[in-house]
Tab-separated table of C-alpha atoms in Angstrom:
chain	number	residue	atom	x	y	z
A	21	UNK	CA	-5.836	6.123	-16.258
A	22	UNK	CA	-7.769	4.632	-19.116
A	23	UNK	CA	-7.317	1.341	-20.492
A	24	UNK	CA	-5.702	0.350	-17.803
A	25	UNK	CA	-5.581	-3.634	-17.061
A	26	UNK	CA	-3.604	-4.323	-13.651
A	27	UNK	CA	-2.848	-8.043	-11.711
A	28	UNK	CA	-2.135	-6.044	-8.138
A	29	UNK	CA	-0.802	-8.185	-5.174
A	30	UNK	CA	-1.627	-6.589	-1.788
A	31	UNK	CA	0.833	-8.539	0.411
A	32	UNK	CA	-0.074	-8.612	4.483
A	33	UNK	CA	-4.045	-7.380	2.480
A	34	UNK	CA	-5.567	-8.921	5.640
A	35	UNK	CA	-3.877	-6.231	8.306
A	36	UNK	CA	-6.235	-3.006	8.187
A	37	UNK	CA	-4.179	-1.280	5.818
A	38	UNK	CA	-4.172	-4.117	3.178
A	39	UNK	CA	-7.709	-4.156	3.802
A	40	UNK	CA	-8.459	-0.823	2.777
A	41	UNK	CA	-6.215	-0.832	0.066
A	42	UNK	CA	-7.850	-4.165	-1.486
A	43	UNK	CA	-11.207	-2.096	-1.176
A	44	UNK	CA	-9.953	1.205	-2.821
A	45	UNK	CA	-8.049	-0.920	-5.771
A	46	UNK	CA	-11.226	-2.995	-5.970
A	47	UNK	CA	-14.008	0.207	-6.547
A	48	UNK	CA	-11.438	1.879	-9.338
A	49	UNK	CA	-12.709	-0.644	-11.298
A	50	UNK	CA	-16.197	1.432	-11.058
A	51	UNK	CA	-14.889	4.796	-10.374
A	52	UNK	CA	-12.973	5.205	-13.233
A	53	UNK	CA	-13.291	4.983	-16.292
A	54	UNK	CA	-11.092	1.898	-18.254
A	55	UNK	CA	-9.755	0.383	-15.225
A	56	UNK	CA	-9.806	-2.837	-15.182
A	57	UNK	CA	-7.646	-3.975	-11.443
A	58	UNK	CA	-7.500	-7.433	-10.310
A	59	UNK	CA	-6.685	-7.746	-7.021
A	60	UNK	CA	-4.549	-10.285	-5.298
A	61	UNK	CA	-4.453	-10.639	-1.211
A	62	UNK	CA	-1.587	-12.289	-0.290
A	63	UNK	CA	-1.432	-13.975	2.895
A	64	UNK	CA	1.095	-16.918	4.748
A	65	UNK	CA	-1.883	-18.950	4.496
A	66	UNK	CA	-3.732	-19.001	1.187
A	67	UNK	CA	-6.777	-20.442	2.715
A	68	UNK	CA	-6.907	-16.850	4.935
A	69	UNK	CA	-6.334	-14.846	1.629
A	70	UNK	CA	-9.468	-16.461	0.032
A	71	UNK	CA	-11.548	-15.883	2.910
A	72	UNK	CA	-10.570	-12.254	3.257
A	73	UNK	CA	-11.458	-12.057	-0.847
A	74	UNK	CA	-14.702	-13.375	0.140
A	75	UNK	CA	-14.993	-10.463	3.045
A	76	UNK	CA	-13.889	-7.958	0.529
A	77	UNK	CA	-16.742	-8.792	-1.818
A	78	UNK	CA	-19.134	-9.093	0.708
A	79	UNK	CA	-18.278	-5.565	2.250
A	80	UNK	CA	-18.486	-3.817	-0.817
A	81	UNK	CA	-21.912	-5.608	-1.540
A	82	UNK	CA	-22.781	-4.745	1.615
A	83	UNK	CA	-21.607	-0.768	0.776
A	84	UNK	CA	-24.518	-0.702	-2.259
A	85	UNK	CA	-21.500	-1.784	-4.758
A	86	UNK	CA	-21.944	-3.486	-7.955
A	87	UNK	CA	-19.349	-6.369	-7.541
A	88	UNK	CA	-19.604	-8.024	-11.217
A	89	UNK	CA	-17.184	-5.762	-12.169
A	90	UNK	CA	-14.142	-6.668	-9.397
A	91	UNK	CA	-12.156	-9.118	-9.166
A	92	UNK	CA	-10.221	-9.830	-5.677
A	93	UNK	CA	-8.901	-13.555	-4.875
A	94	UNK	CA	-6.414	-14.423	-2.379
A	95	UNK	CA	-3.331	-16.568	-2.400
A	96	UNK	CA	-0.119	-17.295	-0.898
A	97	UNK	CA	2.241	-14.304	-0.925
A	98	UNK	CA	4.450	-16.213	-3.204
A	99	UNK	CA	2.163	-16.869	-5.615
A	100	UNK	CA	0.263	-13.607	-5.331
A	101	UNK	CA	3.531	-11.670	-6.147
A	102	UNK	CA	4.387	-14.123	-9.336
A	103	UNK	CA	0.552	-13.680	-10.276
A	104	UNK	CA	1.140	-9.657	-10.181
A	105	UNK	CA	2.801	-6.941	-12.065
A	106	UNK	CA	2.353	-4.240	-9.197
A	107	UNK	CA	3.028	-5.305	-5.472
A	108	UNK	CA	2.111	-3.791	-2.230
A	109	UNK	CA	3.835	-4.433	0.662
A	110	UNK	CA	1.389	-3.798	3.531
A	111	UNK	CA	3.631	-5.622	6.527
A	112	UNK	CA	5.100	-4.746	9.242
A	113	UNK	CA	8.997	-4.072	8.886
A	114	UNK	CA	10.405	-7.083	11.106
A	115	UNK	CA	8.795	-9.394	8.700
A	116	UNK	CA	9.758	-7.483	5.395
A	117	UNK	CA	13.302	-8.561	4.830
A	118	UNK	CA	12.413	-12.537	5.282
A	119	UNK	CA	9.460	-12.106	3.253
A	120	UNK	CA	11.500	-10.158	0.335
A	121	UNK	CA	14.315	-13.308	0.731
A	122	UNK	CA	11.313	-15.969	0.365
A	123	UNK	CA	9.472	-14.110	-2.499
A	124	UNK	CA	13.002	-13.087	-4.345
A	125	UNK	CA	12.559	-14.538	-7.338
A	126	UNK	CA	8.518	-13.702	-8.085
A	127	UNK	CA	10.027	-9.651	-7.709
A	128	UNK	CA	11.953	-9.939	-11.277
A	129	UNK	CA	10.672	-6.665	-13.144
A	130	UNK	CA	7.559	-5.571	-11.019
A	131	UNK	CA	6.783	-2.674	-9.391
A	132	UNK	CA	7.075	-2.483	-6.027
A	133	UNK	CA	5.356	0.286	-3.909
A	134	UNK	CA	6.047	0.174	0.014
A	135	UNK	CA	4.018	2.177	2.518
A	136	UNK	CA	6.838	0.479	5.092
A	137	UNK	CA	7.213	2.221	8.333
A	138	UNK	CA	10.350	1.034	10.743
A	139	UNK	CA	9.152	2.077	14.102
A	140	UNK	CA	9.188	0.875	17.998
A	141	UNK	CA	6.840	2.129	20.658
A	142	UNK	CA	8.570	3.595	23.675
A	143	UNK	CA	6.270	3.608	26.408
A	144	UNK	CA	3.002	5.214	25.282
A	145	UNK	CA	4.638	7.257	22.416
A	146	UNK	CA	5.701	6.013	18.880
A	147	UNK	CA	9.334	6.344	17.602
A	148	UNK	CA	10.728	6.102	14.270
A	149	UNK	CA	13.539	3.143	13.989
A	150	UNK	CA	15.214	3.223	10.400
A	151	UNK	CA	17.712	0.033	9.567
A	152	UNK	CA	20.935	1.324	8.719
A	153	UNK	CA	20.376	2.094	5.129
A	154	UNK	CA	18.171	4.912	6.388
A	155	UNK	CA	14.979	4.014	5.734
A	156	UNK	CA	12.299	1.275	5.191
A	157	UNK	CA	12.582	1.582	1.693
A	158	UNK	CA	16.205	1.911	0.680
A	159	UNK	CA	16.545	-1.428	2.686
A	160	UNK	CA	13.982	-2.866	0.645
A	161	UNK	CA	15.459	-1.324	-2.564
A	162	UNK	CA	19.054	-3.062	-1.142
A	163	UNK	CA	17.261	-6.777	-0.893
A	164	UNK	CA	15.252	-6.785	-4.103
A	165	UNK	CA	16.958	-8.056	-7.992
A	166	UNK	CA	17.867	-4.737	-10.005
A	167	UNK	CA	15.276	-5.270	-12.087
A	168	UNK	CA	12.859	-4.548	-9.154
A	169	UNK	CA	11.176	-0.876	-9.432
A	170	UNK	CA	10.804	0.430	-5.817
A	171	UNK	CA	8.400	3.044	-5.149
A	172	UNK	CA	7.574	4.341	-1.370
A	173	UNK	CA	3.869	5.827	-0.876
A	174	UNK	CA	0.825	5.498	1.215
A	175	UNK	CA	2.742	6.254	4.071
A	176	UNK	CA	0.718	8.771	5.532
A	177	UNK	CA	-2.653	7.567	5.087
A	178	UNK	CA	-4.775	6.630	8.254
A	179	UNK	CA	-6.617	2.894	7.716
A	180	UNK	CA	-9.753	4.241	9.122
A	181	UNK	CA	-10.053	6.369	6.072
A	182	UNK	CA	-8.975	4.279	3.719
A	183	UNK	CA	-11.270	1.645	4.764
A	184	UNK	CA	-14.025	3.840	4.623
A	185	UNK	CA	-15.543	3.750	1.414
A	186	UNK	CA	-18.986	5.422	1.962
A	187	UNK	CA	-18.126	8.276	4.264
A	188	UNK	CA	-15.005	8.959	3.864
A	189	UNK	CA	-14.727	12.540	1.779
A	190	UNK	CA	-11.347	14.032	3.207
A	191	UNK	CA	-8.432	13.720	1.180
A	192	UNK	CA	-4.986	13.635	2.529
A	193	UNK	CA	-2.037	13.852	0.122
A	194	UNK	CA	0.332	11.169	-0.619
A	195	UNK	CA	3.817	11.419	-1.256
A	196	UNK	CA	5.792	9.128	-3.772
A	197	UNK	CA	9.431	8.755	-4.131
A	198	UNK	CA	10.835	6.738	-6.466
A	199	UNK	CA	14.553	6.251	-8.054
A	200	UNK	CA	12.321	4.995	-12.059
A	201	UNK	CA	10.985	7.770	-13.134
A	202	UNK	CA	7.976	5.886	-15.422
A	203	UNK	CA	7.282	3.483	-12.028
A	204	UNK	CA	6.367	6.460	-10.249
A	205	UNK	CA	4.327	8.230	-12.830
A	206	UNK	CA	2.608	5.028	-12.561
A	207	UNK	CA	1.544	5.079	-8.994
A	208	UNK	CA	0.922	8.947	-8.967
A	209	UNK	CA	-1.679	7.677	-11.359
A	210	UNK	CA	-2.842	4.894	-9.900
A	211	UNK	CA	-3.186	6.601	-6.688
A	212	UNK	CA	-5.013	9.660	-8.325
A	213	UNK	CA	-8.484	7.458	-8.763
A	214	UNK	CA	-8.372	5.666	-4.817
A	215	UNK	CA	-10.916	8.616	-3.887
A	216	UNK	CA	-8.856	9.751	-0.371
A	217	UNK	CA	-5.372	10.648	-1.880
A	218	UNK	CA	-3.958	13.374	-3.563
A	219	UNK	CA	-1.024	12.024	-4.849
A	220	UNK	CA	2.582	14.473	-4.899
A	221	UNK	CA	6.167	13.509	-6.612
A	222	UNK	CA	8.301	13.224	-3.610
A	223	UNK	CA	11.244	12.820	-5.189
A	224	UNK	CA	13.646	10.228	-5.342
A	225	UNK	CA	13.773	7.289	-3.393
A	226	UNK	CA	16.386	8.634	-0.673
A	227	UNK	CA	13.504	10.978	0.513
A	228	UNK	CA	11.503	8.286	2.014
A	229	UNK	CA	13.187	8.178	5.546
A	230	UNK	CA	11.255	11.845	5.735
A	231	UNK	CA	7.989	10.436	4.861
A	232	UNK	CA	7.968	7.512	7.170
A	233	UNK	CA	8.890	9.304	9.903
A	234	UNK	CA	6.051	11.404	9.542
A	235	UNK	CA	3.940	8.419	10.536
A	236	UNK	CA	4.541	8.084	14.040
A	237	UNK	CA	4.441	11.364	14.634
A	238	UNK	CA	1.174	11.808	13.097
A	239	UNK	CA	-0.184	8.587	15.605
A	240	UNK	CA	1.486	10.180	18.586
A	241	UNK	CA	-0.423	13.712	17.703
A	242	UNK	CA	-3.548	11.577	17.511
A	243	UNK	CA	-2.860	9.506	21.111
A	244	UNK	CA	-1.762	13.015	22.571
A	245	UNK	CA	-4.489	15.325	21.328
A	246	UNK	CA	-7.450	12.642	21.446
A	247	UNK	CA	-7.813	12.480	17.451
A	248	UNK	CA	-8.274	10.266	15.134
A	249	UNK	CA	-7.527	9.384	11.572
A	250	UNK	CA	-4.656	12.122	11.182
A	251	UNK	CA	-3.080	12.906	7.123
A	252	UNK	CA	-1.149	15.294	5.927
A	253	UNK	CA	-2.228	18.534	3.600
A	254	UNK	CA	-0.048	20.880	2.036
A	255	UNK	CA	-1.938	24.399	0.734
């Protein structure tokens, strides 16, 4: 991944999975070689993107990290994902489809990865809830302009890892599944220097309902066998 300059919007980067994912985009810039990300939070409020930038910074200062390098602001989600050329989607499904509607027109030949999981909790247990297109990300893929490249990944990753930037040393694999060919190669790539994912070709974008059901059942293993911080490996 050399040479590499990226404007990445991390929509809904203030929930803990947009947090860690700011953080992991942030440190490629010192992990590997070329890289040059600059990260976008998007928030509702723009004035709560900016102060989460500010928190990012100051964590990673905090972590022994030389900031001068990394570049994380914050912004509206509008503007974040007309700023961007690669856009996260770290929400929660019931707000997806509005925000998608809202942001329509800032989506026109991006990349868009989704770590989306549709589920409900049913009494102390998780369950998996697709829409009727069968998964997070085909409805996504069905509410986007054509031009739109939708990848799924990051499904699978706990935020406790992925926020951990000093200690963390276990590395799960992530899945991608993706309809464009190149858009996927991307994030394979891109995902190859975050320093707790291994990334694997999932296959095409119809796969994904398999991948985000794997979340809940990984949290439910977790409530159920008092763990914590559950991936997935394949060996």
């Amino acid at each position: 991944m050399s040479s590499e300059k990226l404007k990445i919007a991390v929509l809904g980067g203030t929930g803990n999975i947009g947090e860690g994912m700011v953080l992991r985009l942030a440190l490629q810039n010192l992990m590997a070689e070329g890289v040059k990300n600059e990260v976008i939070i998007g928030s509702r409020s723009k004035e709560t993107a900016n102060e989460a930038a500010k928190e990012a910074i100051s964590e990673l200062e905090n972590c022994g990290f030389d900031t001068s390098k990394i570049t994380i602001t914050g912004n509206s989600n509008h503007e974040a994902a007309q700023a961007a050329e690669v856009i996260i989607l770290t929400i929660r499904f019931g707000h997806v489809l509005p925000l998608l509607h809202e942001i329509r027109e800032a989506l026109e030949d991006k990349i868009l990865i989704t770590p989306v999981v549709p589920m409900v909790k049913e009494g102390d247990l998780f369950v998996y809830k697709p829409p009727e297109e069968g998964s997070a990300a085909l409805a996504i893929q069905k509410n986007v302009p054509a031009s739109t490249k939708v990848v799924a990944a990051f499904h699978n990753i706990p935020a406790g890892k992925l926020r951990d930037i000093v200690k963390c040393k276990a590395v799960h694999h992530a899945l991608v599944c993706s309809d464009d060919v190149e858009a996927k190669k991307m994030v394979i790539n891109l995902t190859e220097h975050m320093g707790c994912m291994k990334p694997l070709d999932g296959g095409p974008l119809k796969q994904a309902s398999i991948m985000e059901s794997l979340t809940p059942l990984l949290i439910n293993l977790a409530k159920l066998n008092g763990l914590r911080d559950l991936g997935i490996n394949f060996s």
